[in-house]
């Protein structure tokens, strides 16, 4: 395969010591809204509606505090669509009804599906190849991403020597770290990694992302066995497992479950498992509110990400001058009626 | 202040695409033990005993599954010793007995202390200055750390072009990312960030780390109000709050608590709070097992960290070629009797 030149660059975050001067005194801090304040002021047109057909709604049995509904947004093309297609079929077949949450491993994942591993799958599920863990973006797209990175990088270089962070909105967030790939970025609402040497892009295992359990290679899983991340981003799973979505509401019904005491956090006793009443696509759920996410291409998202990387609201003395991609969760909310 | 030269380096992780070739077939994979296998084979002398007087033992009321004990290892000198000293005094005064867990915010923190904010503190607590969030390591130490980094960096550069990861033990893990500081590293058992430009070092907000709640600057907190991280590392808190330890056993009793529904995840009703029966230093607890951690200066830790960054055990197709510091938890265990 043709490879573009590997680039030698100053990591944006090497500028930390120079940018991370103490923020100005109280009066000036008011000029810097907090990340939630930036999101609250985003314009209506900066929010992107999520189609109900791109939602997966999982209802567990009621817990001690009432109903437990988990809402998952499925990944859009071009990522993981073979598995996403299987998940649509499994939901349409009501396959998950009567299955359960079977594994809760602290600082790692919650996993659900058929604990017996004997339930027949619906016909017509795709067998997706391992190559689909990664999306090939091609050389010209890689070059354009490199240019975009250079622009940010130059902007960071320009700031070296500044005694104060510039005031007002900054046009792009500071990428938190370059690792695993050339760099991480947000596109179309999702956290992604990019390798512009091999022209590759793939979704990132941040908190709340949903992936497809599988057996040893060459198995890639069907989508019937799913998990979500409930701890520090396990990025070693990137490119090794399909990511198919993220929990956008109700993750606390999973993350606060008792940890399993078996190997890998599996529940040892059948009665510990949490029953799944139903899993449906959003368009098959009558009482589902509308959801929307803040466009990651919007000015407000750039300001929000920059503010996450450089907290200057009153609590903070020293802005970090960077945030890793998983510490910049994409804002998702119920759409106002 | 004198500043050493800012260095321009190739981030180690830019090598990702080159190192991250698919691992060899099954036979060869057996040569690469998994991280837990490496830890299990570490020599007895690579483990460091934790003095009981450096442990803080918090007993909650029994939960639905029995006793709930949380064991915290306090940070050693030179970090945060003003707050650690206060915590020793608070434990000796049995100050936390009858207080409670008051806040559980998903993907962020669990916080405990006196919900009434009216309980009188013991006499003689130190007021610790903000400058103590950071430890000044001096210029010569900074230079020696720079040399250490260069050595690792050269080692990574040497690997560029390799078609296979070298077999056998690799002498140092690949630092996961350079950010927030020149780089992150482990020393004396703890995850630390280093800024060799300003000669600074500070502890890192990884999952399970314990910090000191405070009010707005210049308040720095006493140590009476504590929290632990139960989500993706909130590194924006680094250098803004004192870190005083980490949970080494029983974090599931905190991370699986119901999330608070008030602002910032505070419990809204008094009956939701989880009562703390007692908090004692380890040497005042009769039935406490002995604990030990794997020396972060040991060969086995280097191999473990490298294996965390480059998973080659059978499940993995593509090693990540890097791990961020919070995805390399320092192994801690009960000492065999």
XYZ file of C-alpha atoms in Angstrom:
674
model
C 0.000 0.000 0.000
C 1.177 3.548 -0.760
C 2.038 5.365 2.416
C 2.152 9.089 2.977
C 5.176 10.427 4.829
C 5.209 9.921 8.567
C 5.200 13.361 10.101
C 7.369 14.567 12.925
C 5.466 17.117 14.930
C 5.547 18.804 18.285
C 2.736 17.283 20.287
C 0.176 19.971 20.941
C 0.294 19.199 24.598
C 3.979 19.926 24.955
C 2.718 23.477 25.053
C 1.034 22.700 28.339
C 3.512 24.414 30.585
C 3.345 27.562 28.543
C -0.386 27.790 28.213
C -1.153 26.541 31.658
C -0.536 29.789 33.462
C -2.944 30.448 36.285
C -6.161 31.917 34.979
C -6.785 35.581 35.559
C -8.545 36.847 38.653
C -12.279 36.558 39.320
C -13.420 39.431 37.134
C -11.745 38.020 34.050
C -12.891 34.478 34.672
C -16.461 35.544 34.034
C -15.462 36.057 30.411
C -14.857 32.326 30.139
C -18.091 30.367 30.295
C -17.966 26.811 31.570
C -18.473 23.896 29.148
C -22.145 23.408 30.176
C -22.784 27.137 29.767
C -21.379 26.993 26.232
C -23.601 24.024 25.397
C -26.663 25.739 26.865
C -26.071 28.754 24.618
C -25.555 26.758 21.409
C -27.902 27.782 18.599
C -30.829 25.532 17.708
C -29.342 24.883 14.262
C -26.128 23.549 15.811
C -28.034 20.562 17.201
C -28.545 17.488 15.017
C -31.700 15.411 15.436
C -31.141 11.689 15.977
C -33.595 9.603 13.926
C -35.603 7.260 16.184
C -34.647 4.430 13.821
C -31.029 5.000 14.864
C -31.854 4.397 18.525
C -31.930 1.113 20.390
C -34.093 1.150 23.505
C -33.408 -1.450 26.210
C -35.870 -1.795 29.080
C -34.703 -3.741 32.122
C -37.032 -4.953 34.850
C -37.854 -2.189 37.321
C -35.152 -1.515 39.904
C -35.510 -0.364 43.521
C -35.908 3.202 42.231
C -38.319 2.518 39.382
C -38.103 1.886 35.613
C -34.704 1.264 34.046
C -34.503 2.318 30.408
C -31.203 2.528 28.508
C -31.145 4.428 25.190
C -28.353 3.678 22.710
C -27.533 5.653 19.573
C -26.309 3.374 16.767
C -23.206 4.317 14.789
C -23.771 5.852 11.361
C -22.156 4.754 8.099
C -19.402 4.103 7.232
C -18.628 2.489 10.590
C -19.572 -1.042 11.663
C -22.652 -1.180 9.457
C -22.574 -4.979 9.104
C -22.985 -5.384 12.831
C -25.443 -2.488 13.083
C -27.577 -4.204 10.442
C -27.539 -7.404 12.506
C -28.572 -5.445 15.600
C -31.555 -4.006 13.719
C -32.586 -7.538 12.765
C -32.132 -8.835 16.311
C -34.261 -5.995 17.693
C -36.963 -6.555 15.042
C -36.997 -10.259 15.985
C -37.328 -9.270 19.688
C -34.360 -11.550 20.189
C -33.099 -9.889 23.374
C -36.454 -10.084 25.190
C -35.942 -12.404 28.130
C -32.138 -12.298 27.961
C -30.128 -10.521 30.663
C -27.230 -8.415 31.879
C -24.647 -11.075 32.686
C -21.384 -9.327 33.397
C -20.390 -6.183 35.303
C -16.640 -5.716 35.668
C -15.536 -2.667 37.625
C -13.708 0.024 35.642
C -14.312 -1.949 32.449
C -17.600 -3.131 30.946
C -21.224 -4.173 31.437
C -22.216 -6.968 29.046
C -25.587 -8.374 28.032
C -27.086 -11.074 25.841
C -28.062 -14.731 26.119
C -26.360 -16.176 29.203
C -27.106 -19.723 28.065
C -25.349 -19.122 24.725
C -27.913 -21.545 23.268
C -30.680 -19.264 22.014
C -31.057 -19.594 18.236
C -30.215 -16.464 16.255
C -32.552 -15.123 13.576
C -31.789 -16.060 9.993
C -29.912 -13.734 7.714
C -27.345 -12.218 10.073
C -24.212 -11.047 8.298
C -20.810 -12.514 9.073
C -18.717 -9.358 9.117
C -14.991 -9.568 8.302
C -12.313 -8.280 10.701
C -11.296 -5.700 8.126
C -14.495 -3.841 9.009
C -13.152 -2.886 12.461
C -11.365 -0.183 10.491
C -12.589 2.166 7.777
C -10.221 2.988 4.909
C -10.508 6.714 4.247
C -8.181 6.804 1.245
C -5.135 8.893 0.534
C -6.743 12.212 -0.425
C -8.896 12.243 2.686
C -5.824 11.400 4.763
C -3.998 14.341 3.268
C -6.878 16.691 4.010
C -6.939 15.493 7.621
C -3.210 16.047 7.837
C -3.739 19.613 6.664
C -6.447 20.096 9.269
C -4.092 18.793 11.945
C -1.280 21.051 10.751
C -3.569 24.037 11.037
C -4.382 23.218 14.640
C -0.790 22.445 15.333
C 0.373 25.772 13.960
C -2.236 27.474 16.037
C -0.809 25.792 19.109
C 2.718 26.754 18.122
C 1.569 30.348 17.759
C 0.508 30.291 21.364
C 3.868 29.258 22.725
C 5.140 32.179 24.678
C 1.706 33.604 25.355
C 1.408 34.614 28.946
C -2.361 34.302 28.942
C -4.714 32.104 27.012
C -6.278 34.264 24.297
C -9.651 35.580 25.304
C -12.881 34.708 23.628
C -13.725 31.670 21.542
C -10.853 29.653 20.160
C -11.568 28.145 16.750
C -10.674 24.536 17.521
C -10.170 22.466 20.607
C -6.685 21.366 21.449
C -6.428 17.703 20.656
C -5.738 16.019 23.905
C -3.229 13.472 22.834
C -1.689 11.915 19.812
C -1.656 8.232 20.388
C -2.704 4.904 19.013
C -2.854 6.614 15.662
C -1.733 9.893 14.208
C -4.413 11.600 16.242
C -7.919 11.560 17.612
C -10.731 13.762 16.350
C -14.465 14.194 16.323
C -16.531 13.805 13.176
C -20.258 13.631 12.627
C -20.832 13.418 16.342
C -18.429 10.597 17.155
C -14.975 10.200 18.739
C -12.644 8.705 16.140
C -8.980 7.827 15.740
C -7.151 8.451 12.501
C -4.023 6.950 11.032
C -3.144 9.023 7.995
C -0.114 6.850 7.237
C -2.273 3.843 6.473
C -5.370 5.920 5.558
C -7.371 4.384 8.401
C -10.064 5.638 10.750
C -11.914 3.857 13.553
C -14.238 4.606 16.477
C -12.809 4.983 19.973
C -13.648 3.058 23.171
C -14.757 5.983 25.359
C -16.994 5.683 28.425
C -20.492 4.676 27.326
C -19.525 3.375 23.891
C -21.245 0.111 22.942
C -19.355 -2.788 21.350
C -19.890 -6.297 20.059
C -18.668 -9.233 22.156
C -16.899 -11.941 20.202
C -14.875 -15.119 20.536
C -11.257 -15.503 19.432
C -10.250 -14.349 15.957
C -11.409 -14.861 13.241
C -14.804 -14.596 14.982
C -16.107 -11.005 14.919
C -19.371 -11.461 16.821
C -22.865 -11.055 15.459
C -24.088 -8.143 17.583
C -26.219 -10.377 19.813
C -23.697 -10.056 22.654
C -23.159 -6.380 23.500
C -21.205 -4.431 26.119
C -20.754 -0.851 27.185
C -17.699 0.794 28.740
C -18.116 1.844 32.404
C -14.562 2.867 33.237
C -11.435 4.479 31.920
C -11.301 4.189 28.121
C -9.957 0.694 27.259
C -8.312 1.839 24.053
C -6.514 -1.487 23.642
C -9.881 -2.758 22.380
C -9.890 -0.248 19.496
C -9.521 -2.011 16.133
C -9.969 -5.362 17.900
C -13.733 -5.254 18.412
C -16.595 -3.596 16.554
C -18.052 -0.470 18.148
C -21.668 0.009 17.186
C -22.992 2.897 19.250
C -23.100 4.704 22.574
C -25.424 4.989 25.521
C -27.049 8.434 25.413
C -29.440 8.043 28.355
C -29.740 5.707 31.331
C -26.167 4.444 31.581
C -26.509 4.706 35.366
C -28.846 1.703 35.224
C -25.860 -0.306 33.988
C -22.871 1.374 35.658
C -24.392 1.188 39.149
C -25.202 -2.542 38.989
C -23.446 -4.798 41.495
C -20.107 -6.020 40.193
C -19.974 -9.694 39.233
C -17.777 -11.862 41.416
C -16.893 -14.472 38.764
C -13.977 -14.339 36.343
C -14.109 -11.195 34.158
C -16.943 -9.858 36.317
C -19.551 -12.391 35.181
C -22.368 -13.003 37.629
C -21.895 -16.399 39.237
C -25.538 -17.061 40.106
C -28.488 -16.972 37.762
C -30.491 -14.820 40.190
C -27.844 -12.086 40.041
C -28.471 -11.500 36.343
C -30.632 -8.501 35.514
C -33.516 -9.472 33.215
C -33.981 -7.585 29.957
C -37.678 -7.035 29.298
C -37.281 -5.778 25.742
C -34.931 -4.209 23.225
C -36.519 -2.275 20.344
C -35.482 0.180 17.684
C -36.583 3.690 18.651
C -39.212 3.894 15.903
C -40.979 0.930 17.530
C -41.210 2.635 20.943
C -44.312 4.766 21.401
C -43.278 6.931 24.338
C -39.720 7.768 23.315
C -38.672 11.435 23.494
C -36.723 12.968 20.611
C -32.956 13.272 21.059
C -30.351 15.492 19.451
C -26.572 15.888 19.665
C -24.414 18.961 19.369
C -22.834 18.930 15.912
C -19.133 18.248 16.304
C -18.630 20.492 13.275
C -20.320 23.441 15.009
C -18.665 26.526 16.465
C -20.270 25.786 19.822
C -18.755 22.304 19.912
C -15.321 23.729 19.158
C -15.773 26.220 21.994
C -17.082 23.504 24.307
C -14.155 21.170 23.531
C -11.677 23.983 23.980
C -13.252 24.842 27.328
C -13.091 21.181 28.425
C -9.387 21.262 27.592
C -8.825 24.626 29.275
C -11.110 24.970 32.259
C -11.206 28.602 33.282
C -14.484 28.611 35.174
C -14.050 29.802 38.752
C -13.195 26.463 40.397
C -10.038 26.024 38.346
C -6.662 27.562 39.082
C -4.635 25.947 36.292
C -6.215 24.961 32.962
C -4.934 21.558 31.790
C -4.167 22.875 28.293
C -5.489 19.651 26.837
C -8.065 16.932 27.187
C -8.028 13.456 25.843
C -10.841 12.706 23.435
C -12.739 10.599 25.973
C -12.766 13.496 28.418
C -14.775 15.532 25.894
C -18.126 13.702 25.794
C -20.302 14.771 22.873
C -23.331 16.630 24.307
C -26.593 14.745 23.721
C -29.958 15.854 25.096
C -33.665 15.394 24.868
C -35.075 17.803 22.346
C -37.223 20.507 23.920
C -40.921 19.932 23.196
C 12.686 30.923 37.010
C 15.308 29.256 34.862
C 13.762 27.091 32.228
C 15.317 24.169 30.424
C 14.837 24.071 26.659
C 11.467 22.930 25.423
C 12.059 19.792 23.459
C 10.620 18.903 20.099
C 10.108 15.199 19.900
C 8.227 12.641 17.882
C 5.461 11.401 20.121
C 6.108 7.770 20.873
C 2.648 6.919 19.767
C 3.127 8.210 16.235
C 4.836 4.878 15.803
C 1.487 3.209 16.293
C 0.796 2.428 12.679
C 4.177 0.844 12.236
C 4.202 -1.285 15.335
C 0.580 -2.200 15.187
C 0.900 -5.005 12.704
C -1.321 -7.976 13.380
C 0.256 -10.232 15.973
C 1.695 -13.506 14.802
C -0.381 -16.670 14.633
C -1.436 -18.748 17.637
C 1.856 -20.572 18.226
C 3.818 -17.350 18.504
C 1.259 -15.618 20.680
C 2.009 -18.083 23.454
C 5.401 -16.418 23.770
C 3.670 -13.250 24.902
C 2.118 -13.643 28.335
C -0.873 -11.474 29.211
C -0.499 -8.632 31.744
C -2.030 -10.704 34.598
C 0.287 -13.608 33.755
C 3.303 -11.300 33.977
C 2.132 -9.987 37.358
C 1.512 -13.518 38.647
C 5.095 -14.481 37.762
C 6.733 -11.432 39.362
C 9.357 -12.318 41.953
C 8.576 -11.894 45.640
C 11.248 -9.197 45.962
C 9.570 -7.100 43.247
C 6.587 -6.524 45.544
C 6.668 -3.667 48.043
C 4.856 -4.043 51.371
C 2.441 -1.235 52.234
C 2.741 -0.226 55.899
C -0.620 -0.530 57.693
C -0.100 3.030 58.939
C -0.274 4.160 55.300
C -3.730 2.663 54.862
C -7.084 4.254 55.568
C -9.891 1.773 56.182
C -13.472 2.928 55.661
C -16.320 0.662 56.762
C -19.787 1.475 55.448
C -22.958 -0.033 56.859
C -23.597 -3.510 55.461
C -25.085 -3.584 51.978
C -27.478 -6.114 50.428
C -24.499 -8.411 49.807
C -22.783 -8.048 53.161
C -19.977 -5.935 54.649
C -18.651 -2.969 52.683
C -15.022 -2.139 53.438
C -12.989 0.283 51.331
C -9.182 0.298 51.751
C -7.233 3.384 50.668
C -3.456 3.668 50.351
C -2.241 7.150 51.334
C 0.250 8.966 49.105
C 3.869 8.952 50.232
C 6.160 11.965 50.578
C 6.812 14.295 48.887
C 3.230 14.525 47.635
C 0.311 16.148 49.456
C 1.745 15.469 52.915
C -0.038 18.431 54.518
C -3.414 16.967 53.633
C -2.289 13.407 54.405
C -1.260 14.592 57.877
C -4.715 16.097 58.381
C -6.326 12.841 57.276
C -4.285 10.919 59.870
C -5.545 13.341 62.540
C -9.158 13.077 61.367
C -8.979 9.269 61.450
C -7.367 9.305 64.920
C -10.173 11.606 66.112
C -12.745 9.182 64.606
C -14.092 12.257 62.874
C -15.696 10.431 59.934
C -17.673 7.990 62.118
C -21.323 8.767 61.531
C -20.713 10.823 58.401
C -21.785 9.526 54.973
C -21.326 9.075 51.240
C -23.174 12.098 49.882
C -22.468 12.303 46.179
C -22.235 9.773 43.354
C -21.872 11.336 39.908
C -21.719 8.905 36.999
C -18.408 8.747 35.131
C -16.895 11.158 37.647
C -16.639 10.849 41.432
C -18.015 9.434 44.680
C -17.653 11.912 47.556
C -17.949 11.508 51.316
C -17.752 13.584 54.480
C -20.083 15.595 56.690
C -23.245 16.322 54.717
C -24.324 18.961 57.244
C -21.047 20.864 56.786
C -21.420 21.811 60.456
C -19.430 19.156 62.284
C -16.518 20.733 64.151
C -13.084 19.719 62.918
C -10.369 18.560 65.318
C -7.812 21.123 66.421
C -4.471 21.405 64.733
C -5.319 20.716 61.107
C -2.879 22.300 58.687
C -3.957 24.914 56.161
C -2.043 23.742 53.120
C -1.066 26.261 50.418
C -2.060 25.794 46.757
C 1.598 25.519 45.819
C 1.533 22.048 47.383
C -0.675 20.665 44.591
C 2.623 20.457 42.712
C 6.036 19.192 43.776
C 9.118 21.043 42.531
C 11.681 18.454 41.495
C 14.471 20.873 40.630
C 16.529 21.292 37.501
C 18.937 18.382 37.824
C 16.161 15.901 38.453
C 14.284 17.352 35.459
C 17.311 16.807 33.284
C 17.675 13.208 34.437
C 14.015 12.569 33.649
C 14.516 14.104 30.227
C 17.372 11.675 29.635
C 15.192 8.787 30.721
C 12.503 9.930 28.302
C 15.016 10.296 25.475
C 16.158 6.735 26.043
C 12.618 5.415 25.716
C 12.000 7.659 22.790
C 15.078 6.403 20.963
C 13.977 2.881 21.649
C 10.664 3.657 20.018
C 12.359 5.295 17.053
C 14.477 2.171 16.623
C 11.339 0.164 16.164
C 10.023 2.221 13.298
C 10.105 0.010 10.279
C 9.908 -3.212 12.245
C 7.422 -5.546 10.710
C 6.891 -7.412 13.962
C 7.091 -6.324 17.556
C 10.344 -7.662 18.960
C 9.860 -10.887 20.821
C 10.472 -11.358 24.502
C 10.433 -8.763 27.227
C 10.781 -5.184 26.182
C 12.753 -3.101 28.656
C 10.291 -0.274 29.150
C 6.658 0.316 28.429
C 5.749 2.767 25.734
C 4.467 5.874 27.410
C 0.904 6.193 26.344
C 0.702 9.857 25.681
C 2.518 13.092 26.166
C 0.038 15.564 27.431
C -0.770 17.974 30.203
C 2.937 18.001 30.905
C 6.058 16.824 29.169
C 4.991 13.280 29.933
C 3.473 10.849 32.356
C 5.433 8.228 34.258
C 5.298 5.884 37.210
C 7.484 6.340 40.267
C 7.449 4.646 43.650
C 4.181 2.972 42.805
C 2.221 6.006 41.665
C 1.059 7.539 38.372
C 2.644 10.964 38.013
C 2.875 13.757 35.478
C 6.107 15.632 34.903
C 6.845 19.032 33.461
C 10.587 19.227 33.017
C 10.346 22.771 31.676
C 9.127 24.114 34.982
C 10.689 21.276 37.046
C 7.281 20.166 38.292
C 5.729 16.826 39.134
C 2.240 15.969 40.358
C -0.041 12.956 40.895
C -2.586 12.028 38.240
C -6.384 11.667 38.523
C -6.723 8.040 37.422
C -9.664 5.773 38.247
C -9.679 5.054 41.979
C -7.439 7.941 43.001
C -8.617 9.782 46.124
C -8.679 13.575 46.342
C -9.578 16.379 48.713
C -12.798 18.321 48.123
C -12.450 22.059 48.474
C -14.247 25.356 47.990
C -13.158 28.062 45.558
C -9.544 29.204 45.541
C -7.671 30.042 47.750
C -9.337 27.283 49.801
C -7.462 23.987 49.436
C -9.651 21.765 51.630
C -8.663 20.111 54.877
C -8.968 16.451 53.907
C -12.267 16.003 55.761
C -14.177 15.975 52.464
C -12.824 13.240 50.172
C -13.728 11.812 46.775
C -12.599 9.002 44.517
C -12.672 8.840 40.718
C -15.187 6.333 39.262
C -14.958 7.192 35.573
C -12.634 8.259 32.807
C -9.630 10.091 34.239
C -10.669 13.742 34.882
C -7.198 15.101 34.245
C -8.486 18.674 34.274
C -8.488 18.293 38.067
C -4.724 17.633 38.136
C -2.854 20.517 39.809
C -6.200 21.983 40.889
C -6.971 19.641 43.788
C -4.835 17.630 46.182
C -4.607 13.906 45.516
C -3.933 11.975 48.705
C -4.212 8.294 47.837
C -5.991 5.570 45.917
C -8.537 2.872 46.631
C -6.739 -0.486 46.618
C -9.648 -2.717 47.648
C -13.429 -2.381 47.753
C -13.951 0.387 45.193
C -16.990 -1.563 43.949
C -18.755 -0.577 47.167
C -18.501 3.037 45.978
C -18.665 2.752 42.174
C -21.835 0.633 42.208
C -23.817 2.977 44.463
C -26.949 4.558 42.985
C -26.175 7.805 41.203
C -27.362 10.960 42.966
C -30.129 12.855 41.213
C -29.252 16.310 42.535
C -26.856 18.817 40.983
C -23.340 17.334 40.621
C -24.717 13.928 41.603
C -25.436 14.811 45.243
C -28.089 12.711 46.926
C -31.231 14.799 47.335
C -32.707 12.955 50.313
C -31.022 12.223 53.598
C -32.075 8.562 53.450
C -30.179 8.068 50.188
C -26.851 8.808 51.865
C -24.757 5.777 52.750
C -23.690 5.855 56.408
C -20.000 5.561 57.234
C -19.548 3.407 60.336
C -15.870 4.166 60.834
C -12.669 5.336 59.185
C -9.383 4.235 60.804
C -5.725 4.108 59.921
C -4.727 0.554 59.037
C -2.623 0.073 62.169
C -5.771 0.609 64.253
C -7.712 -2.166 62.448
C -7.251 -5.611 63.999
C -8.406 -7.817 61.121
C -6.711 -6.069 58.215
C -4.758 -8.250 55.760
C -1.308 -7.124 54.603
C -1.114 -5.463 51.171
C 1.713 -5.017 48.697
C 2.136 -3.324 45.320
C 4.304 -4.279 42.368
C 7.320 -1.969 42.374
C 7.018 0.387 39.430
C 10.827 0.258 39.222
C 10.815 -3.534 38.769
C 11.454 -5.494 35.581
C 8.086 -7.186 35.963
C 6.273 -3.853 36.093
C 8.048 -2.719 32.922
C 6.997 -5.946 31.220
C 3.454 -5.604 32.558
C 3.141 -2.005 31.369
C 4.575 -2.891 27.988
C 2.093 -5.750 27.685
C -0.789 -3.424 28.638
C 0.334 -1.116 25.836
C 0.825 -3.964 23.347
C -1.698 -6.690 24.000
C -0.585 -9.809 22.200
C -2.500 -12.393 24.206
C -4.776 -14.489 22.019
C -7.866 -12.258 22.059
C -6.069 -9.366 20.387
C -5.478 -8.949 16.670
C -3.815 -5.529 16.695
C -1.766 -4.295 19.670
C -2.518 -0.643 20.442
C 1.190 0.270 20.581
C 0.494 2.493 23.544
C -1.541 2.927 26.675
C -2.320 6.045 28.581
C -1.029 6.033 32.126
C -4.488 5.507 33.611
C -4.939 2.369 31.533
C -1.951 0.816 33.314
C -3.230 0.381 36.885
C -0.451 -0.399 39.356
C -0.959 -3.998 40.572
C -1.851 -4.159 44.281
C -2.751 -7.380 46.099
C -3.195 -8.985 49.464
C 0.070 -10.461 50.615
C 0.003 -14.263 50.687
C -0.092 -15.571 54.288
